[in-house]
């Protein structure tokens, strides 16, 4: 799990170091744009295609739910399913991307996704770890952590301290949370 987190964190931190991503976030903020999650996912797709580690990846790959725990939907479709070169050929990490100006709403949406994943069925695709990244306006890390812990406490999920990271996105009014 730690190895997966380290790789996903490396990808995410490299992604947000890109100047054109920072410029895009500044423009989004300056023009009060909402609903830019798809833009972020498309940019991340381009980034993965160009990344030096040459990951294998898919967008919204359907994974069946376990029907004993999820009766309304048939498939979970993570934003990204990623396999680093050198990992077992049938073993992947999944990544869900969320954005919201307000940290509490962003954290809420991230945790909802993680709860949904717990209902996924073992399938032909081995999802060995699942991660969520949320992009929000800057706030103190301690306040975001407090909101995350409060929301996690309402679930049966567990946070692993070494697999939680918050960073300010340089040259923007944004930050991201990865867990």
PDB file of C-alpha atoms in Angstrom:
ATOM      1  CA  UNK A   1       0.000   0.000   0.000  1.00  0.00           C
ATOM      2  CA  UNK A   2       2.776   2.454   0.874  1.00  0.00           C
ATOM      3  CA  UNK A   3       4.536   1.754  -2.417  1.00  0.00           C
ATOM      4  CA  UNK A   4       1.343   2.539  -4.320  1.00  0.00           C
ATOM      5  CA  UNK A   5       0.791   5.738  -2.356  1.00  0.00           C
ATOM      6  CA  UNK A   6       4.363   6.872  -2.978  1.00  0.00           C
ATOM      7  CA  UNK A   7       3.962   6.370  -6.724  1.00  0.00           C
ATOM      8  CA  UNK A   8       0.573   8.121  -6.900  1.00  0.00           C
ATOM      9  CA  UNK A   9       1.938  10.973  -4.776  1.00  0.00           C
ATOM     10  CA  UNK A  10       4.926  11.291  -7.121  1.00  0.00           C
ATOM     11  CA  UNK A  11       2.578  11.517 -10.113  1.00  0.00           C
ATOM     12  CA  UNK A  12       0.273  14.032  -8.442  1.00  0.00           C
ATOM     13  CA  UNK A  13       3.071  16.265  -7.165  1.00  0.00           C
ATOM     14  CA  UNK A  14       4.787  16.255 -10.588  1.00  0.00           C
ATOM     15  CA  UNK A  15       1.460  17.096 -12.214  1.00  0.00           C
ATOM     16  CA  UNK A  16       0.837  20.151 -10.032  1.00  0.00           C
ATOM     17  CA  UNK A  17       4.377  21.420 -10.607  1.00  0.00           C
ATOM     18  CA  UNK A  18       3.514  22.003 -14.272  1.00  0.00           C
ATOM     19  CA  UNK A  19       3.281  25.708 -15.018  1.00  0.00           C
ATOM     20  CA  UNK A  20       0.340  25.405 -17.408  1.00  0.00           C
ATOM     21  CA  UNK A  21      -1.691  23.584 -14.727  1.00  0.00           C
ATOM     22  CA  UNK A  22      -0.905  26.361 -12.248  1.00  0.00           C
ATOM     23  CA  UNK A  23      -1.859  28.966 -14.866  1.00  0.00           C
ATOM     24  CA  UNK A  24      -5.132  27.136 -15.534  1.00  0.00           C
ATOM     25  CA  UNK A  25      -5.963  27.098 -11.822  1.00  0.00           C
ATOM     26  CA  UNK A  26      -5.207  30.834 -11.553  1.00  0.00           C
ATOM     27  CA  UNK A  27      -7.538  31.545 -14.498  1.00  0.00           C
ATOM     28  CA  UNK A  28     -10.237  29.347 -12.955  1.00  0.00           C
ATOM     29  CA  UNK A  29      -9.958  31.307  -9.720  1.00  0.00           C
ATOM     30  CA  UNK A  30      -9.803  34.744 -11.402  1.00  0.00           C
ATOM     31  CA  UNK A  31     -12.858  34.043 -13.531  1.00  0.00           C
ATOM     32  CA  UNK A  32     -14.850  32.243 -10.824  1.00  0.00           C
ATOM     33  CA  UNK A  33     -15.173  29.102 -12.985  1.00  0.00           C
ATOM     34  CA  UNK A  34     -16.969  26.129 -11.439  1.00  0.00           C
ATOM     35  CA  UNK A  35     -17.198  22.495 -12.502  1.00  0.00           C
ATOM     36  CA  UNK A  36     -13.628  22.199 -13.790  1.00  0.00           C
ATOM     37  CA  UNK A  37     -13.078  18.627 -12.627  1.00  0.00           C
ATOM     38  CA  UNK A  38     -13.246  17.236 -16.179  1.00  0.00           C
ATOM     39  CA  UNK A  39     -10.580  19.731 -17.310  1.00  0.00           C
ATOM     40  CA  UNK A  40      -8.344  18.477 -14.505  1.00  0.00           C
ATOM     41  CA  UNK A  41      -8.949  14.843 -15.493  1.00  0.00           C
ATOM     42  CA  UNK A  42      -8.157  15.516 -19.160  1.00  0.00           C
ATOM     43  CA  UNK A  43      -4.959  17.342 -18.211  1.00  0.00           C
ATOM     44  CA  UNK A  44      -4.011  14.444 -15.921  1.00  0.00           C
ATOM     45  CA  UNK A  45      -4.651  12.008 -18.781  1.00  0.00           C
ATOM     46  CA  UNK A  46      -2.245  13.955 -21.019  1.00  0.00           C
ATOM     47  CA  UNK A  47       0.271  14.047 -18.176  1.00  0.00           C
ATOM     48  CA  UNK A  48       0.117  10.256 -17.666  1.00  0.00           C
ATOM     49  CA  UNK A  49       0.630   9.692 -21.385  1.00  0.00           C
ATOM     50  CA  UNK A  50       3.808  11.797 -21.302  1.00  0.00           C
ATOM     51  CA  UNK A  51       5.174  10.715 -17.903  1.00  0.00           C
ATOM     52  CA  UNK A  52       8.663   9.223 -17.868  1.00  0.00           C
ATOM     53  CA  UNK A  53       7.522   6.170 -15.866  1.00  0.00           C
ATOM     54  CA  UNK A  54       5.225   5.215 -18.781  1.00  0.00           C
ATOM     55  CA  UNK A  55       2.297   3.975 -16.701  1.00  0.00           C
ATOM     56  CA  UNK A  56      -0.452   1.861 -18.192  1.00  0.00           C
ATOM     57  CA  UNK A  57      -3.742   3.625 -17.458  1.00  0.00           C
ATOM     58  CA  UNK A  58      -7.445   3.813 -18.254  1.00  0.00           C
ATOM     59  CA  UNK A  59     -10.123   6.393 -17.657  1.00  0.00           C
ATOM     60  CA  UNK A  60     -13.374   5.220 -16.103  1.00  0.00           C
ATOM     61  CA  UNK A  61     -12.716   1.498 -16.437  1.00  0.00           C
ATOM     62  CA  UNK A  62     -15.857  -0.327 -15.247  1.00  0.00           C
ATOM     63  CA  UNK A  63     -15.444  -2.540 -12.179  1.00  0.00           C
ATOM     64  CA  UNK A  64     -18.411  -4.596 -10.989  1.00  0.00           C
ATOM     65  CA  UNK A  65     -19.943  -3.985  -7.587  1.00  0.00           C
ATOM     66  CA  UNK A  66     -20.500  -6.776  -5.104  1.00  0.00           C
ATOM     67  CA  UNK A  67     -24.284  -7.034  -5.316  1.00  0.00           C
ATOM     68  CA  UNK A  68     -24.543  -8.111  -1.693  1.00  0.00           C
ATOM     69  CA  UNK A  69     -23.393  -4.645  -0.587  1.00  0.00           C
ATOM     70  CA  UNK A  70     -24.532  -2.429  -3.499  1.00  0.00           C
ATOM     71  CA  UNK A  71     -28.006  -3.008  -4.906  1.00  0.00           C
ATOM     72  CA  UNK A  72     -28.589   0.153  -6.945  1.00  0.00           C
ATOM     73  CA  UNK A  73     -25.595   0.386  -9.280  1.00  0.00           C
ATOM     74  CA  UNK A  74     -23.800  -2.318 -11.227  1.00  0.00           C
ATOM     75  CA  UNK A  75     -20.422  -0.757 -11.888  1.00  0.00           C
ATOM     76  CA  UNK A  76     -17.881   1.471 -10.217  1.00  0.00           C
ATOM     77  CA  UNK A  77     -15.915   3.611 -12.688  1.00  0.00           C
ATOM     78  CA  UNK A  78     -12.847   5.174 -11.056  1.00  0.00           C
ATOM     79  CA  UNK A  79     -11.532   8.258 -12.815  1.00  0.00           C
ATOM     80  CA  UNK A  80      -8.206   6.494 -13.344  1.00  0.00           C
ATOM     81  CA  UNK A  81      -6.873   2.964 -13.112  1.00  0.00           C
ATOM     82  CA  UNK A  82      -3.066   3.070 -13.155  1.00  0.00           C
ATOM     83  CA  UNK A  83      -0.328   0.443 -13.306  1.00  0.00           C
ATOM     84  CA  UNK A  84       3.304   1.395 -12.970  1.00  0.00           C
ATOM     85  CA  UNK A  85       5.800  -0.503 -15.089  1.00  0.00           C
ATOM     86  CA  UNK A  86       7.200  -3.315 -12.977  1.00  0.00           C
ATOM     87  CA  UNK A  87       3.980  -3.939 -11.050  1.00  0.00           C
ATOM     88  CA  UNK A  88       2.241  -7.261 -11.606  1.00  0.00           C
ATOM     89  CA  UNK A  89       0.559  -7.090 -14.999  1.00  0.00           C
ATOM     90  CA  UNK A  90      -2.935  -7.510 -13.572  1.00  0.00           C
ATOM     91  CA  UNK A  91      -2.560  -5.251 -10.514  1.00  0.00           C
ATOM     92  CA  UNK A  92      -3.647  -1.606 -10.465  1.00  0.00           C
ATOM     93  CA  UNK A  93      -4.140   1.449  -8.299  1.00  0.00           C
ATOM     94  CA  UNK A  94      -7.329   3.453  -8.774  1.00  0.00           C
ATOM     95  CA  UNK A  95      -7.505   7.222  -8.406  1.00  0.00           C
ATOM     96  CA  UNK A  96     -10.561   9.399  -8.042  1.00  0.00           C
ATOM     97  CA  UNK A  97     -10.248  13.170  -8.579  1.00  0.00           C
ATOM     98  CA  UNK A  98     -12.529  15.689  -6.906  1.00  0.00           C
ATOM     99  CA  UNK A  99     -12.574  19.467  -6.896  1.00  0.00           C
ATOM    100  CA  UNK A 100     -14.552  21.959  -4.895  1.00  0.00           C
ATOM    101  CA  UNK A 101     -13.775  25.448  -3.770  1.00  0.00           C
ATOM    102  CA  UNK A 102     -14.739  24.631  -0.165  1.00  0.00           C
ATOM    103  CA  UNK A 103     -12.599  22.036   1.606  1.00  0.00           C
ATOM    104  CA  UNK A 104     -15.453  20.495   3.602  1.00  0.00           C
ATOM    105  CA  UNK A 105     -17.463  19.712   0.464  1.00  0.00           C
ATOM    106  CA  UNK A 106     -14.379  18.437  -1.325  1.00  0.00           C
ATOM    107  CA  UNK A 107     -13.449  16.120   1.568  1.00  0.00           C
ATOM    108  CA  UNK A 108     -17.057  14.899   1.797  1.00  0.00           C
ATOM    109  CA  UNK A 109     -17.081  13.958  -1.883  1.00  0.00           C
ATOM    110  CA  UNK A 110     -13.707  12.220  -1.588  1.00  0.00           C
ATOM    111  CA  UNK A 111     -14.828  10.106   1.359  1.00  0.00           C
ATOM    112  CA  UNK A 112     -18.096   9.183  -0.417  1.00  0.00           C
ATOM    113  CA  UNK A 113     -16.015   7.788  -3.265  1.00  0.00           C
ATOM    114  CA  UNK A 114     -13.849   5.775  -0.890  1.00  0.00           C
ATOM    115  CA  UNK A 115     -16.949   4.279   0.755  1.00  0.00           C
ATOM    116  CA  UNK A 116     -18.289   3.283  -2.688  1.00  0.00           C
ATOM    117  CA  UNK A 117     -15.032   1.518  -3.485  1.00  0.00           C
ATOM    118  CA  UNK A 118     -15.406  -0.700  -0.438  1.00  0.00           C
ATOM    119  CA  UNK A 119     -18.430  -2.175  -2.237  1.00  0.00           C
ATOM    120  CA  UNK A 120     -16.478  -3.143  -5.358  1.00  0.00           C
ATOM    121  CA  UNK A 121     -16.390  -6.795  -6.275  1.00  0.00           C
ATOM    122  CA  UNK A 122     -13.189  -8.694  -6.884  1.00  0.00           C
ATOM    123  CA  UNK A 123     -13.025  -8.764 -10.656  1.00  0.00           C
ATOM    124  CA  UNK A 124     -10.683  -9.635 -13.479  1.00  0.00           C
ATOM    125  CA  UNK A 125      -8.974  -6.341 -12.668  1.00  0.00           C
ATOM    126  CA  UNK A 126      -7.115  -6.439  -9.355  1.00  0.00           C
ATOM    127  CA  UNK A 127      -7.508  -2.997  -7.781  1.00  0.00           C
ATOM    128  CA  UNK A 128      -4.894  -3.319  -5.071  1.00  0.00           C
ATOM    129  CA  UNK A 129      -5.266   0.221  -3.743  1.00  0.00           C
ATOM    130  CA  UNK A 130      -7.632   3.126  -4.156  1.00  0.00           C
ATOM    131  CA  UNK A 131      -6.772   6.800  -3.723  1.00  0.00           C
ATOM    132  CA  UNK A 132      -8.631  10.082  -3.791  1.00  0.00           C
ATOM    133  CA  UNK A 133      -7.249  13.488  -4.605  1.00  0.00           C
ATOM    134  CA  UNK A 134      -9.163  16.649  -3.862  1.00  0.00           C
ATOM    135  CA  UNK A 135      -8.309  20.109  -5.122  1.00  0.00           C
ATOM    136  CA  UNK A 136      -9.664  23.022  -3.104  1.00  0.00           C
ATOM    137  CA  UNK A 137      -8.906  26.600  -2.183  1.00  0.00           C
ATOM    138  CA  UNK A 138      -6.085  26.979   0.312  1.00  0.00           C
ATOM    139  CA  UNK A 139      -6.846  26.501   3.958  1.00  0.00           C
ATOM    140  CA  UNK A 140      -4.722  25.530   6.938  1.00  0.00           C
ATOM    141  CA  UNK A 141      -3.597  21.923   6.729  1.00  0.00           C
ATOM    142  CA  UNK A 142      -4.726  21.336  10.301  1.00  0.00           C
ATOM    143  CA  UNK A 143      -8.252  22.503   9.462  1.00  0.00           C
ATOM    144  CA  UNK A 144      -8.459  20.284   6.374  1.00  0.00           C
ATOM    145  CA  UNK A 145      -7.104  17.349   8.411  1.00  0.00           C
ATOM    146  CA  UNK A 146      -9.728  18.008  11.102  1.00  0.00           C
ATOM    147  CA  UNK A 147     -12.497  17.934   8.479  1.00  0.00           C
ATOM    148  CA  UNK A 148     -11.096  14.739   6.967  1.00  0.00           C
ATOM    149  CA  UNK A 149     -10.881  12.945  10.318  1.00  0.00           C
ATOM    150  CA  UNK A 150     -14.369  14.086  11.299  1.00  0.00           C
ATOM    151  CA  UNK A 151     -15.818  12.772   8.023  1.00  0.00           C
ATOM    152  CA  UNK A 152     -13.827   9.498   8.144  1.00  0.00           C
ATOM    153  CA  UNK A 153     -15.160   8.894  11.674  1.00  0.00           C
ATOM    154  CA  UNK A 154     -18.675   8.562  10.195  1.00  0.00           C
ATOM    155  CA  UNK A 155     -17.527   5.584   8.082  1.00  0.00           C
ATOM    156  CA  UNK A 156     -15.729   2.320   8.698  1.00  0.00           C
ATOM    157  CA  UNK A 157     -12.724   3.550   6.700  1.00  0.00           C
ATOM    158  CA  UNK A 158      -9.324   3.946   8.301  1.00  0.00           C
ATOM    159  CA  UNK A 159      -6.723   6.626   7.578  1.00  0.00           C
ATOM    160  CA  UNK A 160      -3.086   5.594   7.424  1.00  0.00           C
ATOM    161  CA  UNK A 161      -1.011   8.639   8.396  1.00  0.00           C
ATOM    162  CA  UNK A 162       1.840   7.791   6.039  1.00  0.00           C
ATOM    163  CA  UNK A 163      -0.688   7.707   3.185  1.00  0.00           C
ATOM    164  CA  UNK A 164      -2.177  11.185   3.644  1.00  0.00           C
ATOM    165  CA  UNK A 165      -0.569  14.206   2.031  1.00  0.00           C
ATOM    166  CA  UNK A 166      -1.580  17.839   1.658  1.00  0.00           C
ATOM    167  CA  UNK A 167       0.299  20.356  -0.429  1.00  0.00           C
ATOM    168  CA  UNK A 168      -0.163  23.908  -1.598  1.00  0.00           C
ATOM    169  CA  UNK A 169      -0.158  24.154  -5.397  1.00  0.00           C
ATOM    170  CA  UNK A 170       2.558  26.706  -6.198  1.00  0.00           C
ATOM    171  CA  UNK A 171       1.550  30.069  -7.676  1.00  0.00           C
ATOM    172  CA  UNK A 172      -2.170  29.459  -7.050  1.00  0.00           C
ATOM    173  CA  UNK A 173      -4.770  29.872  -4.337  1.00  0.00           C
ATOM    174  CA  UNK A 174      -5.305  26.105  -4.343  1.00  0.00           C
ATOM    175  CA  UNK A 175      -4.099  23.090  -2.439  1.00  0.00           C
ATOM    176  CA  UNK A 176      -4.613  19.376  -2.785  1.00  0.00           C
ATOM    177  CA  UNK A 177      -5.294  16.516  -0.408  1.00  0.00           C
ATOM    178  CA  UNK A 178      -4.340  12.966  -1.314  1.00  0.00           C
ATOM    179  CA  UNK A 179      -5.339   9.906   0.724  1.00  0.00           C
TER     180      UNK A 179
END
